JSON list of C-alpha atoms in Angstrom, two decimals:
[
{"chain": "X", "resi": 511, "resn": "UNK", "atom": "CA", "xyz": [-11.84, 4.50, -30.18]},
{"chain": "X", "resi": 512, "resn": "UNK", "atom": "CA", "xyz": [-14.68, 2.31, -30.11]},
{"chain": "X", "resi": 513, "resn": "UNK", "atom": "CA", "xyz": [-15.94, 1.25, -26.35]},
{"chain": "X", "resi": 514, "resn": "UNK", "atom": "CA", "xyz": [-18.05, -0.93, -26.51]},
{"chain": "X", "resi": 515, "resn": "UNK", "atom": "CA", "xyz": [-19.42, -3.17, -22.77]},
{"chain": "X", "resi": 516, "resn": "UNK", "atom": "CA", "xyz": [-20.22, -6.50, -23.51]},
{"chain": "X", "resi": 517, "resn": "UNK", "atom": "CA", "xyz": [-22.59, -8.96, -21.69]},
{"chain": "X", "resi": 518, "resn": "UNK", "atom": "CA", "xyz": [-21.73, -12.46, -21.38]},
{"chain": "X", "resi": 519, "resn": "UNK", "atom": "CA", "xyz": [-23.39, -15.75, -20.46]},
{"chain": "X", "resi": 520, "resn": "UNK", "atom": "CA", "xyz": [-20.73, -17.13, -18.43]},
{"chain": "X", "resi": 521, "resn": "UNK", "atom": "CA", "xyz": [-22.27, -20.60, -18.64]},
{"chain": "X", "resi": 522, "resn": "UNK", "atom": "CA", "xyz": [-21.74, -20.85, -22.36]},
{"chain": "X", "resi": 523, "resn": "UNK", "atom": "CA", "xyz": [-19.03, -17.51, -22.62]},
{"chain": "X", "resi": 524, "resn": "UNK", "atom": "CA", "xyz": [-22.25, -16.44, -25.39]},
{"chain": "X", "resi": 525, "resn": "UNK", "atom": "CA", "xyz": [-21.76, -12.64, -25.93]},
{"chain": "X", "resi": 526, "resn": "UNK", "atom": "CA", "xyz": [-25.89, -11.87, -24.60]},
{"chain": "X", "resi": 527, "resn": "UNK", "atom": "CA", "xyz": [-26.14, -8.18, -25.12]},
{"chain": "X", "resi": 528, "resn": "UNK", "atom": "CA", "xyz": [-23.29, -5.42, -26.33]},
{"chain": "X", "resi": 529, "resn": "UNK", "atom": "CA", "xyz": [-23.85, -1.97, -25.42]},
{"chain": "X", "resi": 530, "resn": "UNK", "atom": "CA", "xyz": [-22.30, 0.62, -28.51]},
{"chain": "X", "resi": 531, "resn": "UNK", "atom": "CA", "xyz": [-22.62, 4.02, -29.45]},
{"chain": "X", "resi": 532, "resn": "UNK", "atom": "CA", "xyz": [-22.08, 5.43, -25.33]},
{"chain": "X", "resi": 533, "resn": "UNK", "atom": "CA", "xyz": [-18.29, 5.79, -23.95]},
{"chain": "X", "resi": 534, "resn": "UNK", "atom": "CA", "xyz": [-15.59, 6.79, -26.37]},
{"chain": "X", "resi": 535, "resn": "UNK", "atom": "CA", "xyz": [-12.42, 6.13, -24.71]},
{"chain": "X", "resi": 536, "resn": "UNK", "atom": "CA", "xyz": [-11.34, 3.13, -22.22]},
{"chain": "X", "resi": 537, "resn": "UNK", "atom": "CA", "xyz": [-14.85, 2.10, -19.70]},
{"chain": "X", "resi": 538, "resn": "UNK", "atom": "CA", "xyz": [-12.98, 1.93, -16.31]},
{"chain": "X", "resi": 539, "resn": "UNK", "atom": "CA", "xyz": [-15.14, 1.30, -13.92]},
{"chain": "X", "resi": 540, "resn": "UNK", "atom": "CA", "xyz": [-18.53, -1.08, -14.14]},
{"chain": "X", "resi": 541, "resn": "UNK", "atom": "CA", "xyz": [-21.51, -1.37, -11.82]},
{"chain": "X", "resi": 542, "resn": "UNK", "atom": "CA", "xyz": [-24.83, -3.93, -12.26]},
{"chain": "X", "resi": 543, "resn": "UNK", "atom": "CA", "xyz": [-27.47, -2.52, -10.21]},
{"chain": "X", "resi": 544, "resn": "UNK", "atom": "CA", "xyz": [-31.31, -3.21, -9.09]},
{"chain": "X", "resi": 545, "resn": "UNK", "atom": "CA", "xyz": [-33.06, -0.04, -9.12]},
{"chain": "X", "resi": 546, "resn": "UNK", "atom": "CA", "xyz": [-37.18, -0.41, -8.03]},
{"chain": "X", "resi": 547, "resn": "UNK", "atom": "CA", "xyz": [-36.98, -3.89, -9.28]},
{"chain": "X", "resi": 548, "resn": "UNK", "atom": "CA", "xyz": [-35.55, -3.11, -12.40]},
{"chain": "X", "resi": 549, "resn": "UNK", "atom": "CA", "xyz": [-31.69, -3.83, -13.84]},
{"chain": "X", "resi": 550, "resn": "UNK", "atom": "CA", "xyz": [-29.23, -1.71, -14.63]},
{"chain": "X", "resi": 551, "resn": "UNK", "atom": "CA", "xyz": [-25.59, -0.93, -15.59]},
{"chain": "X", "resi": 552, "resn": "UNK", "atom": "CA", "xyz": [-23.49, 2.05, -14.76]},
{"chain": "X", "resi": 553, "resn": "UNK", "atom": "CA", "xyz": [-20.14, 2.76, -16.68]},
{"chain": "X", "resi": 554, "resn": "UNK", "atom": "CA", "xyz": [-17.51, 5.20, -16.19]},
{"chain": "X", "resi": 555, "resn": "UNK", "atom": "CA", "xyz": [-14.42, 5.85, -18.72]},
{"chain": "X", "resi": 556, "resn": "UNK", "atom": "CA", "xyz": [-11.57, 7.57, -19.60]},
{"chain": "X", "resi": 557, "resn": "UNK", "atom": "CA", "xyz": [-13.66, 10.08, -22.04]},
{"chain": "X", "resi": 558, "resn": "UNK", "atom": "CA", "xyz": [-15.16, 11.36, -18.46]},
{"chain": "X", "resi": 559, "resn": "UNK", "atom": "CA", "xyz": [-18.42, 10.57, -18.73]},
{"chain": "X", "resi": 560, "resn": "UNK", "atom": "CA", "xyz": [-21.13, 7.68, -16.44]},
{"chain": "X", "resi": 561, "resn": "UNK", "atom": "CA", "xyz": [-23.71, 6.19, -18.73]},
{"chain": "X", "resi": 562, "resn": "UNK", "atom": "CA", "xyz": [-26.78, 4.35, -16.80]},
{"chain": "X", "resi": 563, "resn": "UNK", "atom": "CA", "xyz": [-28.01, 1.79, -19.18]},
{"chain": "X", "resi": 564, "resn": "UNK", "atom": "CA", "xyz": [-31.40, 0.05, -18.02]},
{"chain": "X", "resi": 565, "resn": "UNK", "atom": "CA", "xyz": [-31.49, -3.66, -19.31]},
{"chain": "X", "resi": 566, "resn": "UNK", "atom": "CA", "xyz": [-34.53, -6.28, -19.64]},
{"chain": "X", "resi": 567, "resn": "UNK", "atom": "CA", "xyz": [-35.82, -8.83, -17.30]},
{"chain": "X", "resi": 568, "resn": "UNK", "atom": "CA", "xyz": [-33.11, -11.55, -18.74]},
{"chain": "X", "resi": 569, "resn": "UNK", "atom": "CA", "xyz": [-29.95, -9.19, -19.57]},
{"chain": "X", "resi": 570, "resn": "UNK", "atom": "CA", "xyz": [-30.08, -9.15, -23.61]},
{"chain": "X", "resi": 571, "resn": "UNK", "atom": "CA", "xyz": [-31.75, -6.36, -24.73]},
{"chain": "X", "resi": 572, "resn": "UNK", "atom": "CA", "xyz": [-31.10, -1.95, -23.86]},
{"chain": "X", "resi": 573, "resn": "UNK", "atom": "CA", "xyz": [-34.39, -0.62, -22.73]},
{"chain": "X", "resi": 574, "resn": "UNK", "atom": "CA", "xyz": [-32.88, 2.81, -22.10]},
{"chain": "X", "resi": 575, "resn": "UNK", "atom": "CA", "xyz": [-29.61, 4.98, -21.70]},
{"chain": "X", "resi": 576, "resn": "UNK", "atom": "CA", "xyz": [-28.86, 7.96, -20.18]},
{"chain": "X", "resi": 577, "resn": "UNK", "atom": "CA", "xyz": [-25.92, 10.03, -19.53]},
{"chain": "X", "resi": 578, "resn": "UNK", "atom": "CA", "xyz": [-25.80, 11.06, -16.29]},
{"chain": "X", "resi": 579, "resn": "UNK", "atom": "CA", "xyz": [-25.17, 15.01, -16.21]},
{"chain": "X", "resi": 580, "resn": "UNK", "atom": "CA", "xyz": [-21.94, 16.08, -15.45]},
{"chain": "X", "resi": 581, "resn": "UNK", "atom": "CA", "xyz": [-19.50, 18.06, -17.84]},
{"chain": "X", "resi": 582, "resn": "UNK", "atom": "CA", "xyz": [-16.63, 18.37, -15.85]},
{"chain": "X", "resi": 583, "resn": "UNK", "atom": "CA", "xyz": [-14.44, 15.58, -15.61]},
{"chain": "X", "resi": 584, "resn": "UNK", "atom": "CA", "xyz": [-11.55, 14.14, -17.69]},
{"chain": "X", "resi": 585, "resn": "UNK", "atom": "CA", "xyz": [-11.48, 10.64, -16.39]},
{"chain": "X", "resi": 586, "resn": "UNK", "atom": "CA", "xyz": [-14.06, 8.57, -14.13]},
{"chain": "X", "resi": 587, "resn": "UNK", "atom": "CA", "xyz": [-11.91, 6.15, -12.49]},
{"chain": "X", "resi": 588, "resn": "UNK", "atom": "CA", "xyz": [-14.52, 4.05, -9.73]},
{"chain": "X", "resi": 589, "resn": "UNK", "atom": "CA", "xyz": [-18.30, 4.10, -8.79]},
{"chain": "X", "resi": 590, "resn": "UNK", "atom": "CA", "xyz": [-19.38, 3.22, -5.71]},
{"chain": "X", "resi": 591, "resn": "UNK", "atom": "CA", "xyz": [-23.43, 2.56, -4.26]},
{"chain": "X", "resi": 592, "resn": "UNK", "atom": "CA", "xyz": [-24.05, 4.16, -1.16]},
{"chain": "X", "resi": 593, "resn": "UNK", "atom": "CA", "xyz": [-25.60, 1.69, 1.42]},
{"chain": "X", "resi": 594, "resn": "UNK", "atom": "CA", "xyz": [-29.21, 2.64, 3.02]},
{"chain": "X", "resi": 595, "resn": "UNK", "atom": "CA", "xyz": [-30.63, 4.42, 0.51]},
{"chain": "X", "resi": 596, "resn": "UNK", "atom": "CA", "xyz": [-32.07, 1.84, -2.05]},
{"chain": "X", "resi": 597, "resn": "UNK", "atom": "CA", "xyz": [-29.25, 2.66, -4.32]},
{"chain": "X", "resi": 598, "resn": "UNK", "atom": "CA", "xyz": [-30.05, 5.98, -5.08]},
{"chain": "X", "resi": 599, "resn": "UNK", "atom": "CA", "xyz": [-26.92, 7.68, -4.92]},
{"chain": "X", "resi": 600, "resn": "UNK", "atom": "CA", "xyz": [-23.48, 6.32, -5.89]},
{"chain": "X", "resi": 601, "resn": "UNK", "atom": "CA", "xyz": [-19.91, 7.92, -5.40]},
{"chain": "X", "resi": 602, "resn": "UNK", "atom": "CA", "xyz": [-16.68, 8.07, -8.14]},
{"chain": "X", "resi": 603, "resn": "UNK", "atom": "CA", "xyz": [-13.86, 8.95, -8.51]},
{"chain": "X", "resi": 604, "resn": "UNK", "atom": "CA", "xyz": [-13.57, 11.60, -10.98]},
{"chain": "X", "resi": 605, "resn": "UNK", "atom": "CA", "xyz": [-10.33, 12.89, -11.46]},
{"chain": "X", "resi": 606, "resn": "UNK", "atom": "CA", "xyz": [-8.45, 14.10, -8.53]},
{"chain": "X", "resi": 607, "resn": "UNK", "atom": "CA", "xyz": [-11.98, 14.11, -6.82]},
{"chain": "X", "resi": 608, "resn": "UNK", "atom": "CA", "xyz": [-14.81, 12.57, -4.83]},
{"chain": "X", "resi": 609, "resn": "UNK", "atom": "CA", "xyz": [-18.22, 13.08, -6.30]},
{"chain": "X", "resi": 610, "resn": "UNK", "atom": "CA", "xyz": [-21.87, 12.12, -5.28]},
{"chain": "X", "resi": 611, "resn": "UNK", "atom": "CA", "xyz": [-24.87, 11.28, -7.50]},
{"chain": "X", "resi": 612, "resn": "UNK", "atom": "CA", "xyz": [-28.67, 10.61, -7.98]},
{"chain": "X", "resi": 613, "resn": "UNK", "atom": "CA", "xyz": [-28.52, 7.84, -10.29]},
{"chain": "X", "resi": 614, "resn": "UNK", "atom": "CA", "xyz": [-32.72, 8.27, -10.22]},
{"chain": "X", "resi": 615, "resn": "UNK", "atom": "CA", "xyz": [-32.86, 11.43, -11.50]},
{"chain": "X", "resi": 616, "resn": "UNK", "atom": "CA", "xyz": [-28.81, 11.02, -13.42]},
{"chain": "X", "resi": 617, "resn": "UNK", "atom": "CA", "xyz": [-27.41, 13.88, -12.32]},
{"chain": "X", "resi": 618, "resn": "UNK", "atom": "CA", "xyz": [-24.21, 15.24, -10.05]},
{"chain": "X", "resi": 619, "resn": "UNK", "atom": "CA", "xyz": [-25.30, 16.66, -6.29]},
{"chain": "X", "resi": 620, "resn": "UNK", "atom": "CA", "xyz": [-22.03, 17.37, -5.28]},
{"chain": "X", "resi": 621, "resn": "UNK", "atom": "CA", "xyz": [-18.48, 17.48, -5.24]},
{"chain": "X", "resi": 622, "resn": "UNK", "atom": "CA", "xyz": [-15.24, 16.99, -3.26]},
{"chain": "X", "resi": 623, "resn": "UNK", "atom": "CA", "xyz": [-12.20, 18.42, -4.97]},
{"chain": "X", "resi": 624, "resn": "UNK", "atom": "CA", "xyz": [-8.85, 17.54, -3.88]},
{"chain": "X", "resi": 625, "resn": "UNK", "atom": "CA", "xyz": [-8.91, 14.41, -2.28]},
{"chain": "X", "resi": 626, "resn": "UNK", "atom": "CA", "xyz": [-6.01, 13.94, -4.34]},
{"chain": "X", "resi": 627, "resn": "UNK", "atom": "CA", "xyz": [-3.69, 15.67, -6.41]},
{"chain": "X", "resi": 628, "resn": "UNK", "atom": "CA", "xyz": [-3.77, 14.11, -9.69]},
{"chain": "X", "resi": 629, "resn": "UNK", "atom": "CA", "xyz": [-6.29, 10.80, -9.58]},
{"chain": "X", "resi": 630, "resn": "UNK", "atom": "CA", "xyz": [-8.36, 9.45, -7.06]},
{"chain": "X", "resi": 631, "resn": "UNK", "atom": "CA", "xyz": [-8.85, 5.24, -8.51]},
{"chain": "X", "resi": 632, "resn": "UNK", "atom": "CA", "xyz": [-10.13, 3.47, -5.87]},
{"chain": "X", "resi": 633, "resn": "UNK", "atom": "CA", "xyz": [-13.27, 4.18, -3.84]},
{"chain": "X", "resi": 634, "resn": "UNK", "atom": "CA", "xyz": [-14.62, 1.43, -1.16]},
{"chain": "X", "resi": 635, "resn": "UNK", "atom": "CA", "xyz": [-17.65, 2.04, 0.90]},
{"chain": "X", "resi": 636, "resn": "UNK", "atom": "CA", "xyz": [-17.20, 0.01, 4.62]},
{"chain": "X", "resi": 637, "resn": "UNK", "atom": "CA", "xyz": [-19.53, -2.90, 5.93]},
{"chain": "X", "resi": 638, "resn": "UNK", "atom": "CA", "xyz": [-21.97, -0.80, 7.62]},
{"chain": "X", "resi": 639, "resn": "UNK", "atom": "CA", "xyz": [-22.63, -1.15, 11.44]},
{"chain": "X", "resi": 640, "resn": "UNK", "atom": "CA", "xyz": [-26.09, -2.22, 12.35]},
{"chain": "X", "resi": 641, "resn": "UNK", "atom": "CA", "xyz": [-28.47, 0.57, 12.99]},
{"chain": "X", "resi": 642, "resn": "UNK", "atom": "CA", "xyz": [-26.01, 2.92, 11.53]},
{"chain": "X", "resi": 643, "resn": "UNK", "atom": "CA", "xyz": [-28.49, 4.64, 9.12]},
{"chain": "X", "resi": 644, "resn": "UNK", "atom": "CA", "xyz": [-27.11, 8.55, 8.83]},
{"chain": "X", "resi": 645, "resn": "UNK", "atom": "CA", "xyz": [-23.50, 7.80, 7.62]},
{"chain": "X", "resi": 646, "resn": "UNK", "atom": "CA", "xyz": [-20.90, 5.80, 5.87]},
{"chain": "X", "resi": 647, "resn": "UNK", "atom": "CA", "xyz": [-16.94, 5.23, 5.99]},
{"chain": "X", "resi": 648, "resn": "UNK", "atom": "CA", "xyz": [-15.10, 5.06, 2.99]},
{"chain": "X", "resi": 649, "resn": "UNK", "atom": "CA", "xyz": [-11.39, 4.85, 1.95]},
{"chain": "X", "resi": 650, "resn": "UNK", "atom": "CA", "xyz": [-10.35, 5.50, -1.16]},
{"chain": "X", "resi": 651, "resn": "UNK", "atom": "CA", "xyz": [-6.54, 5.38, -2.84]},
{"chain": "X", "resi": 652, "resn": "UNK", "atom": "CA", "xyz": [-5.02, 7.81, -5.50]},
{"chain": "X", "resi": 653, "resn": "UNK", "atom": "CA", "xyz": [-1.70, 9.41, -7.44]},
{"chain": "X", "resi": 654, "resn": "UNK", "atom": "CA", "xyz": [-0.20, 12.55, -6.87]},
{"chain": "X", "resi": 655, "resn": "UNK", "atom": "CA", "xyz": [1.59, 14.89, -9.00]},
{"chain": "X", "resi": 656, "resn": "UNK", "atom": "CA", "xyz": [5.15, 15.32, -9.19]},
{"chain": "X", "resi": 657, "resn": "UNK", "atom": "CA", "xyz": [7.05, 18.30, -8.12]},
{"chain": "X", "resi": 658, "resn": "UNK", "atom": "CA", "xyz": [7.77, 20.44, -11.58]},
{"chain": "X", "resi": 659, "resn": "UNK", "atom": "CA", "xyz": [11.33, 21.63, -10.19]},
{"chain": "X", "resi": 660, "resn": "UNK", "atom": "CA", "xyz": [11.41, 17.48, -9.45]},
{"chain": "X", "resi": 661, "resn": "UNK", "atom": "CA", "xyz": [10.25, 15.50, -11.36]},
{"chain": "X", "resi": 662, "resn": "UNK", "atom": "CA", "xyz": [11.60, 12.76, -9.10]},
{"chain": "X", "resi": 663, "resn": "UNK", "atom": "CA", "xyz": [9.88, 14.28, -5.87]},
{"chain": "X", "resi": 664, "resn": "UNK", "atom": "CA", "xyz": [5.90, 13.60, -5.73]},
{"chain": "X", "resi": 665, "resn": "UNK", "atom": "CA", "xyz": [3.95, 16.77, -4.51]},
{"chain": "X", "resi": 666, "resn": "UNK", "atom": "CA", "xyz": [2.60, 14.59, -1.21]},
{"chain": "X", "resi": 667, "resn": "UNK", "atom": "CA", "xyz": [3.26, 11.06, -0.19]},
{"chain": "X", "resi": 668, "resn": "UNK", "atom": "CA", "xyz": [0.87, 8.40, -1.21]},
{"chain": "X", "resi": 669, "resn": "UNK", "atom": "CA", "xyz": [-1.41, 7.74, 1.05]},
{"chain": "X", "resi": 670, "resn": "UNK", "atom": "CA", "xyz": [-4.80, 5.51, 1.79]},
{"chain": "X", "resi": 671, "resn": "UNK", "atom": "CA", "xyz": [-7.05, 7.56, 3.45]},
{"chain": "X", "resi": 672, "resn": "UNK", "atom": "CA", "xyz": [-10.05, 7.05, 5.53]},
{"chain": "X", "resi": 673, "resn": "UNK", "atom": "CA", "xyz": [-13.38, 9.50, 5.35]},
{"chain": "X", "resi": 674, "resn": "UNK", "atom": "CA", "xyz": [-16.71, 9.78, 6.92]},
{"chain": "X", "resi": 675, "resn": "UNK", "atom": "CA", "xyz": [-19.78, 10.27, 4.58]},
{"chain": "X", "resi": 676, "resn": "UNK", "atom": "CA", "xyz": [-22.53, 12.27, 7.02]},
{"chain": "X", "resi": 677, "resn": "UNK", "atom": "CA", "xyz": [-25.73, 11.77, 5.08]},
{"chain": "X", "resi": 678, "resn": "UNK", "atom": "CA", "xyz": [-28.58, 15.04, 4.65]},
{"chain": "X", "resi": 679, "resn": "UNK", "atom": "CA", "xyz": [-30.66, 14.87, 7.45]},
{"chain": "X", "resi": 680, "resn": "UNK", "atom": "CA", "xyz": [-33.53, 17.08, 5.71]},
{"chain": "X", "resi": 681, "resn": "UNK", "atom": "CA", "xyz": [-34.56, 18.44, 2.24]},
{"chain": "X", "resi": 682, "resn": "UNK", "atom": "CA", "xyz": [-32.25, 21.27, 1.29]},
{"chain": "X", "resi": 683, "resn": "UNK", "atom": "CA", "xyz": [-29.11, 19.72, 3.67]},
{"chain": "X", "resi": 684, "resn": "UNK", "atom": "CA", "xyz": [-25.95, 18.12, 2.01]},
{"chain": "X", "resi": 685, "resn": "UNK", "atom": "CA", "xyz": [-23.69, 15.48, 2.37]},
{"chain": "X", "resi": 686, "resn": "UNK", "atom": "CA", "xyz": [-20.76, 16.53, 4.99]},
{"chain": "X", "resi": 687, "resn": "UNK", "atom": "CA", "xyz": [-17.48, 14.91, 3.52]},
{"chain": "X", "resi": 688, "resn": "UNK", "atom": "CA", "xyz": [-15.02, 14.70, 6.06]},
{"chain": "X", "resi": 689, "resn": "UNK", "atom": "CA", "xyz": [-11.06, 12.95, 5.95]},
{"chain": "X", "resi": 690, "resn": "UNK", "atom": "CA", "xyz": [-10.38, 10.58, 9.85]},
{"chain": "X", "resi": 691, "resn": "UNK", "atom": "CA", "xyz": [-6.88, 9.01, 8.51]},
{"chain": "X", "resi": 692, "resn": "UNK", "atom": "CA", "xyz": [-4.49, 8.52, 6.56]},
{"chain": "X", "resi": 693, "resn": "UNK", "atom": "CA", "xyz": [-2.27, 5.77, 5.98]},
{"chain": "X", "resi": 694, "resn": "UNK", "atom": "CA", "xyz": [1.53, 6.05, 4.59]},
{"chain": "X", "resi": 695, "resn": "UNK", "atom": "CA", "xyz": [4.65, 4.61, 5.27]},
{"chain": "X", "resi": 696, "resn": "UNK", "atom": "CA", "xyz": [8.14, 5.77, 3.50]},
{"chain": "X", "resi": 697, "resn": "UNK", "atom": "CA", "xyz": [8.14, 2.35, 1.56]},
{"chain": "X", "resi": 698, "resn": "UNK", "atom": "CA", "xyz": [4.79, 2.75, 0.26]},
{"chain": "X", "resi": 699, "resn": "UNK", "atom": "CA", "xyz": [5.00, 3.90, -3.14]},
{"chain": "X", "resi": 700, "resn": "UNK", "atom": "CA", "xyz": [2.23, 3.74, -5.29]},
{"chain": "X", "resi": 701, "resn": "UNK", "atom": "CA", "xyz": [2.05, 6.58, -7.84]},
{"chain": "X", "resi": 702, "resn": "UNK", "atom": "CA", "xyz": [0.54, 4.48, -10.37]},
{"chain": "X", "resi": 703, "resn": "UNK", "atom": "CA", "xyz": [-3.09, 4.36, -11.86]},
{"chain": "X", "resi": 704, "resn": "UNK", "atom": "CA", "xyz": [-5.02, 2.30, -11.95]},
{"chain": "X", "resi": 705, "resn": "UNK", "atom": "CA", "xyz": [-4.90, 0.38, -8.79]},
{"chain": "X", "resi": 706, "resn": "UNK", "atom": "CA", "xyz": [-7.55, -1.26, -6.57]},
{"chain": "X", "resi": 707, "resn": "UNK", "atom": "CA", "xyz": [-7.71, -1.45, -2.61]},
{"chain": "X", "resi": 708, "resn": "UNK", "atom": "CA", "xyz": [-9.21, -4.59, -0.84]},
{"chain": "X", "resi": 709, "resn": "UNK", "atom": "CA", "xyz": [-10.49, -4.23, 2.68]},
{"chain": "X", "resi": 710, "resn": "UNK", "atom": "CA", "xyz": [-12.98, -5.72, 5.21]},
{"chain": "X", "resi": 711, "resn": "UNK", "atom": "CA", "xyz": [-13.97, -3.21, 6.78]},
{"chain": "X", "resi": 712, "resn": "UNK", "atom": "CA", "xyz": [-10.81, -4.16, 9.97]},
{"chain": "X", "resi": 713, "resn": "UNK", "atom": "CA", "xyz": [-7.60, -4.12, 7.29]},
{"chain": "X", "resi": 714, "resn": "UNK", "atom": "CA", "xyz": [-7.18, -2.21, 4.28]},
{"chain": "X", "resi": 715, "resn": "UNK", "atom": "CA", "xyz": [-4.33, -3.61, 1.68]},
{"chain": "X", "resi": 716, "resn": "UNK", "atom": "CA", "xyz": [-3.42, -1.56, -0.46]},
{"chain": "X", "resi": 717, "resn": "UNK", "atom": "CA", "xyz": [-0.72, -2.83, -3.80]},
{"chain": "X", "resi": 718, "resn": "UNK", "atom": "CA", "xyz": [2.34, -0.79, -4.12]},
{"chain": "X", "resi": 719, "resn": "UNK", "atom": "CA", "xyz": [4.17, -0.01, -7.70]},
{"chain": "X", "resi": 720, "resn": "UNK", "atom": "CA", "xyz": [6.80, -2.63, -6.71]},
{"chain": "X", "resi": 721, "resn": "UNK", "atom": "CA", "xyz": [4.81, -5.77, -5.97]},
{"chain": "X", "resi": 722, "resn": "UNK", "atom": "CA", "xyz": [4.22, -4.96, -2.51]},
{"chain": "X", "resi": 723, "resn": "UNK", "atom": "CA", "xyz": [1.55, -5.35, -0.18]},
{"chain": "X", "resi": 724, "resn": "UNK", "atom": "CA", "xyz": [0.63, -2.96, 2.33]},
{"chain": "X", "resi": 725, "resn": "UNK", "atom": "CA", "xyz": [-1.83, -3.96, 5.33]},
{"chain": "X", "resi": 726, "resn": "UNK", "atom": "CA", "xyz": [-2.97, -1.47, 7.74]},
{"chain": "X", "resi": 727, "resn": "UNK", "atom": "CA", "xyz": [-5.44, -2.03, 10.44]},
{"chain": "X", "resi": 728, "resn": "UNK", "atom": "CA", "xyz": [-7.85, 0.62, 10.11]},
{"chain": "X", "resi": 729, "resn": "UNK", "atom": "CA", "xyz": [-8.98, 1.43, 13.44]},
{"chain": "X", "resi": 730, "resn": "UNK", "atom": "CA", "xyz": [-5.32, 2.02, 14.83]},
{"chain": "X", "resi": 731, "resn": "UNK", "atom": "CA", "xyz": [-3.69, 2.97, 12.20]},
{"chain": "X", "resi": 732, "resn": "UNK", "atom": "CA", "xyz": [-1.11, 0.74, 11.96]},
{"chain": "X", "resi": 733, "resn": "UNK", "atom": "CA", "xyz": [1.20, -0.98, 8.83]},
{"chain": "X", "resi": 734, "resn": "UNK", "atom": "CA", "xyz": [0.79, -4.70, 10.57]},
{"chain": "X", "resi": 735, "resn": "UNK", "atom": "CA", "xyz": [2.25, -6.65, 7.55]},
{"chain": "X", "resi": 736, "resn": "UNK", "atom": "CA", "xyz": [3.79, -6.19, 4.41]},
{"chain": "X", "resi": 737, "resn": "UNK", "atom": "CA", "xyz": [3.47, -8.90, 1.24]},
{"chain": "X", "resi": 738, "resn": "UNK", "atom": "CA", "xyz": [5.82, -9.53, -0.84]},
{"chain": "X", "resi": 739, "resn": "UNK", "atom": "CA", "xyz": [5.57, -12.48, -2.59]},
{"chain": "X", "resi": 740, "resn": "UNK", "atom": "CA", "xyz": [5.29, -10.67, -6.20]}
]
C-alpha cells in the first residue's frame, strides 16, 4: 500500500513537502530531528524498516534518504533520541525488542531481544538528572503472546517496565541494557497494540484495553491512582 509522510504548514494546513517511494506498509512511528545543524526526519513502519530523510533549510524539499541498515524486523513500532550525545543514536521498538542505532552512519549497533513477548510499542527516555552524562532510564510498554493451549491465558502479565541504559565508556565497549522494575497489577490489562505511555519522569500512566488509567509512581513502585473516566 502506498505510505506516503506528508509535511504540513499548520498555519495554512498547505501540504509543504510529501515524502513517496520509502515505507510500504503503515509509518508508525515519526521523529523531526537536528543533526549538525541540519533537519531531518526518521520513520518507522509496519513493513519493518527506519528511513532517515534529510530535508532543506525551510521543510519543502528531500535533500537525501537513506535506509538505515537493518534486515531483521517485521514491525518498527517507536523511536526514541538518546539524550547527551548530539542525537547520534536513537532507540525503537522493533518487534518484541529494544534496539540501538547510529543514525550518523544509519546503521543497527545493537540489540535487546525479549523485552517482550510479542511487541514492544512504547519507548520513553526519562528527564535526565543534571550531570548525569554516562546513562539513561527508560520505560517502555508492550503485548504478550497468548498461551497456545489458552488462548484466553497471556504467556506473562502486562507489565510497564523500567530499564537503565549504561552508555560505552570507550571505543570497542557497548551499551549495558539492564531491566530495575516492573509495574503490573491484576486489573491492568493491556494486550493491545498500539498504545502510548505518558510519564514525567515521577509517574508513569499507562492506558489499559478497557478505558483505564493506570498511574504508578516510579521510584516506589506503586499503582497510586487509577482513571476511569473513559
Amino acid at each position: 500500500l502506498p505510505s506516503p509522510i506528508k509535511l504540513f504548514d499548520v498555519s495554512n494546513g498547505e501540504v509543504v513537502l510529501r515524502l513517496d517511494e520509502g515505507h510500504t506498509e503503515e509509518v508508525l512511528a515519526l521523529k523531526m530531528v537536528k543533526f549538525r545543524g541540519k533537519n531531518y526526519l526518521l520513520s518507522g513502519s509496519q513493513d519493518g524498516y527506519i528511513w532517515r530523510w534529510e530535508l532543506s533549510d525551510d521543510f519543502r524539499t528531500l535533500v537525501e534518504k537513506t535506509r538505515i541498515q537493518d534486515q531483521s524486523s517485521y514491525y518498527v513500532c517507536t523511536i526514541s533520541f538518546l539524550p547527551n550525545c548530539g542525537n547520534k543514536y536513537f532507540v525503537a521498538g522493533c518487534d518484541e525488542a529494544l534496539k540501538i542505532y547510529d543514525f550518523e552512519r544509519a546503521k543497527i549497533l545493537q540489540t535487546f531481544p525479549d523485552v517482550y513477548t510479542s511487541f514492544l510499542d512504547c519507548v520513553k527516555v526519562l528527564p535526565v538528572p543534571l550531570g548525569q552524562t554516562n546513562s539513561v532510564l527508560l520505560v517502555t510498554r508492550g503485548v504478550e503472546l497468548l498461551r497456545e493451549e489458552d488462548s484466553t491465558q497471556l504467556f506473562r502479565p502486562n507489565t510497564c517496565n523500567l530499564h537503565k541504559l549504561t552508555y560505552p565508556q570507550k571505543i570497542g565497549d557497548e551499551f549495558r541494557f539492564e531491566t530495575l522494575k516492573s509495574f503490573s497489577h491484576r486489573d491492568y490489562i493491556a494486550n493491545t497494540w498500539l498504545m502510548r505511555l505518558a510519564t514525567n519522569g515521577k509517574y508513569i500512566l499507562a492506558p489499559s484495553s478497557f478505558g483505564r488509567i493506570f498511574v504508578w509512581e516510579i521510584e516506589s513502585g506503586s499503582l497510586v491512582a487509577v482513571l476511569k473516566e473513559h
